[in-house]
XYZ file of C-alpha atoms in Angstrom:
92
model
C 7.571 -12.104 17.081
C 4.017 -12.415 15.771
C 3.135 -10.522 12.579
C 1.538 -7.120 13.080
C -0.621 -5.322 10.543
C -0.337 -1.544 10.494
C -3.414 0.139 9.094
C -4.558 3.712 8.701
C -5.703 6.308 6.238
C -3.452 8.183 3.825
C -1.023 10.448 5.687
C -1.622 8.769 9.052
C 2.043 7.853 9.510
C 2.106 4.187 8.491
C 5.283 4.538 6.435
C 7.050 6.583 9.120
C 6.207 3.935 11.699
C 7.343 1.084 9.452
C 10.647 2.866 8.761
C 11.193 3.529 12.478
C 10.562 -0.139 13.291
C 12.970 -1.188 10.545
C 15.626 1.153 11.947
C 15.312 -0.745 15.236
C 16.062 -4.033 13.521
C 12.502 -5.308 13.243
C 11.744 -7.094 9.966
C 9.292 -5.032 7.932
C 7.802 -5.179 4.453
C 7.258 -2.137 2.278
C 3.698 -1.340 1.345
C 3.231 -2.559 -2.234
C 0.960 0.323 -3.237
C 3.536 2.926 -2.131
C 6.249 1.241 -4.202
C 3.939 1.118 -7.234
C 2.992 4.799 -6.896
C 6.676 5.734 -6.854
C 7.355 3.574 -9.931
C 4.259 4.630 -11.865
C 4.856 8.346 -11.126
C 8.084 8.161 -13.133
C 6.300 6.821 -16.227
C 4.667 9.191 -18.743
C 1.559 6.979 -18.869
C 1.775 5.545 -15.346
C -1.326 4.169 -13.655
C -2.007 6.097 -10.439
C -4.836 5.584 -7.940
C -6.117 9.177 -8.122
C -6.423 8.950 -11.934
C -7.467 5.308 -12.435
C -8.271 3.535 -9.176
C -9.607 0.304 -10.741
C -6.555 0.116 -13.019
C -4.217 0.770 -10.106
C -5.916 -1.927 -8.027
C -5.481 -4.429 -10.885
C -1.819 -3.437 -11.211
C -1.300 -3.948 -7.474
C -2.797 -7.414 -7.554
C -0.677 -8.274 -10.609
C 2.653 -7.331 -9.017
C 2.173 -7.729 -5.263
C 4.749 -9.968 -3.656
C 3.814 -11.424 -0.297
C 6.798 -12.931 1.539
C 4.623 -15.622 3.087
C 1.129 -16.935 2.468
C -1.040 -14.738 4.634
C -4.669 -13.876 4.140
C -4.249 -11.116 6.710
C -1.722 -9.305 4.521
C -3.877 -9.754 1.445
C -6.936 -8.457 3.290
C -4.903 -5.450 4.497
C -4.116 -4.545 0.909
C -7.796 -4.604 -0.045
C -8.569 -2.246 2.846
C -5.939 0.195 1.527
C -7.503 0.248 -1.939
C -10.972 0.780 -0.475
C -9.604 3.542 1.763
C -8.105 5.325 -1.245
C -11.394 5.036 -3.108
C -13.359 6.461 -0.163
C -10.878 9.316 0.292
C -11.083 10.122 -3.412
C -14.889 10.125 -3.312
C -14.933 12.498 -0.339
C -12.458 14.886 -1.974
C -9.569 14.174 0.432
């Protein structure tokens, strides 16, 4: 099966779709930013995108693990960070 990139704004259902595909036996990879938000939310001084977007973006790039060398996956991550920044700027 060819790799597929799932993209969409916050709350669009990306995670639900990824989980449903995984439940059907399709290999999936968790979104790195979601995992980091969950981890950072548990820390008293955690870095979160709605409080420190540049810091969160740096943290993501520091810890992201890509299972195979793919510019498409790296580009997808950049789109997510830009989407969060745009949503924050518009008050959503």
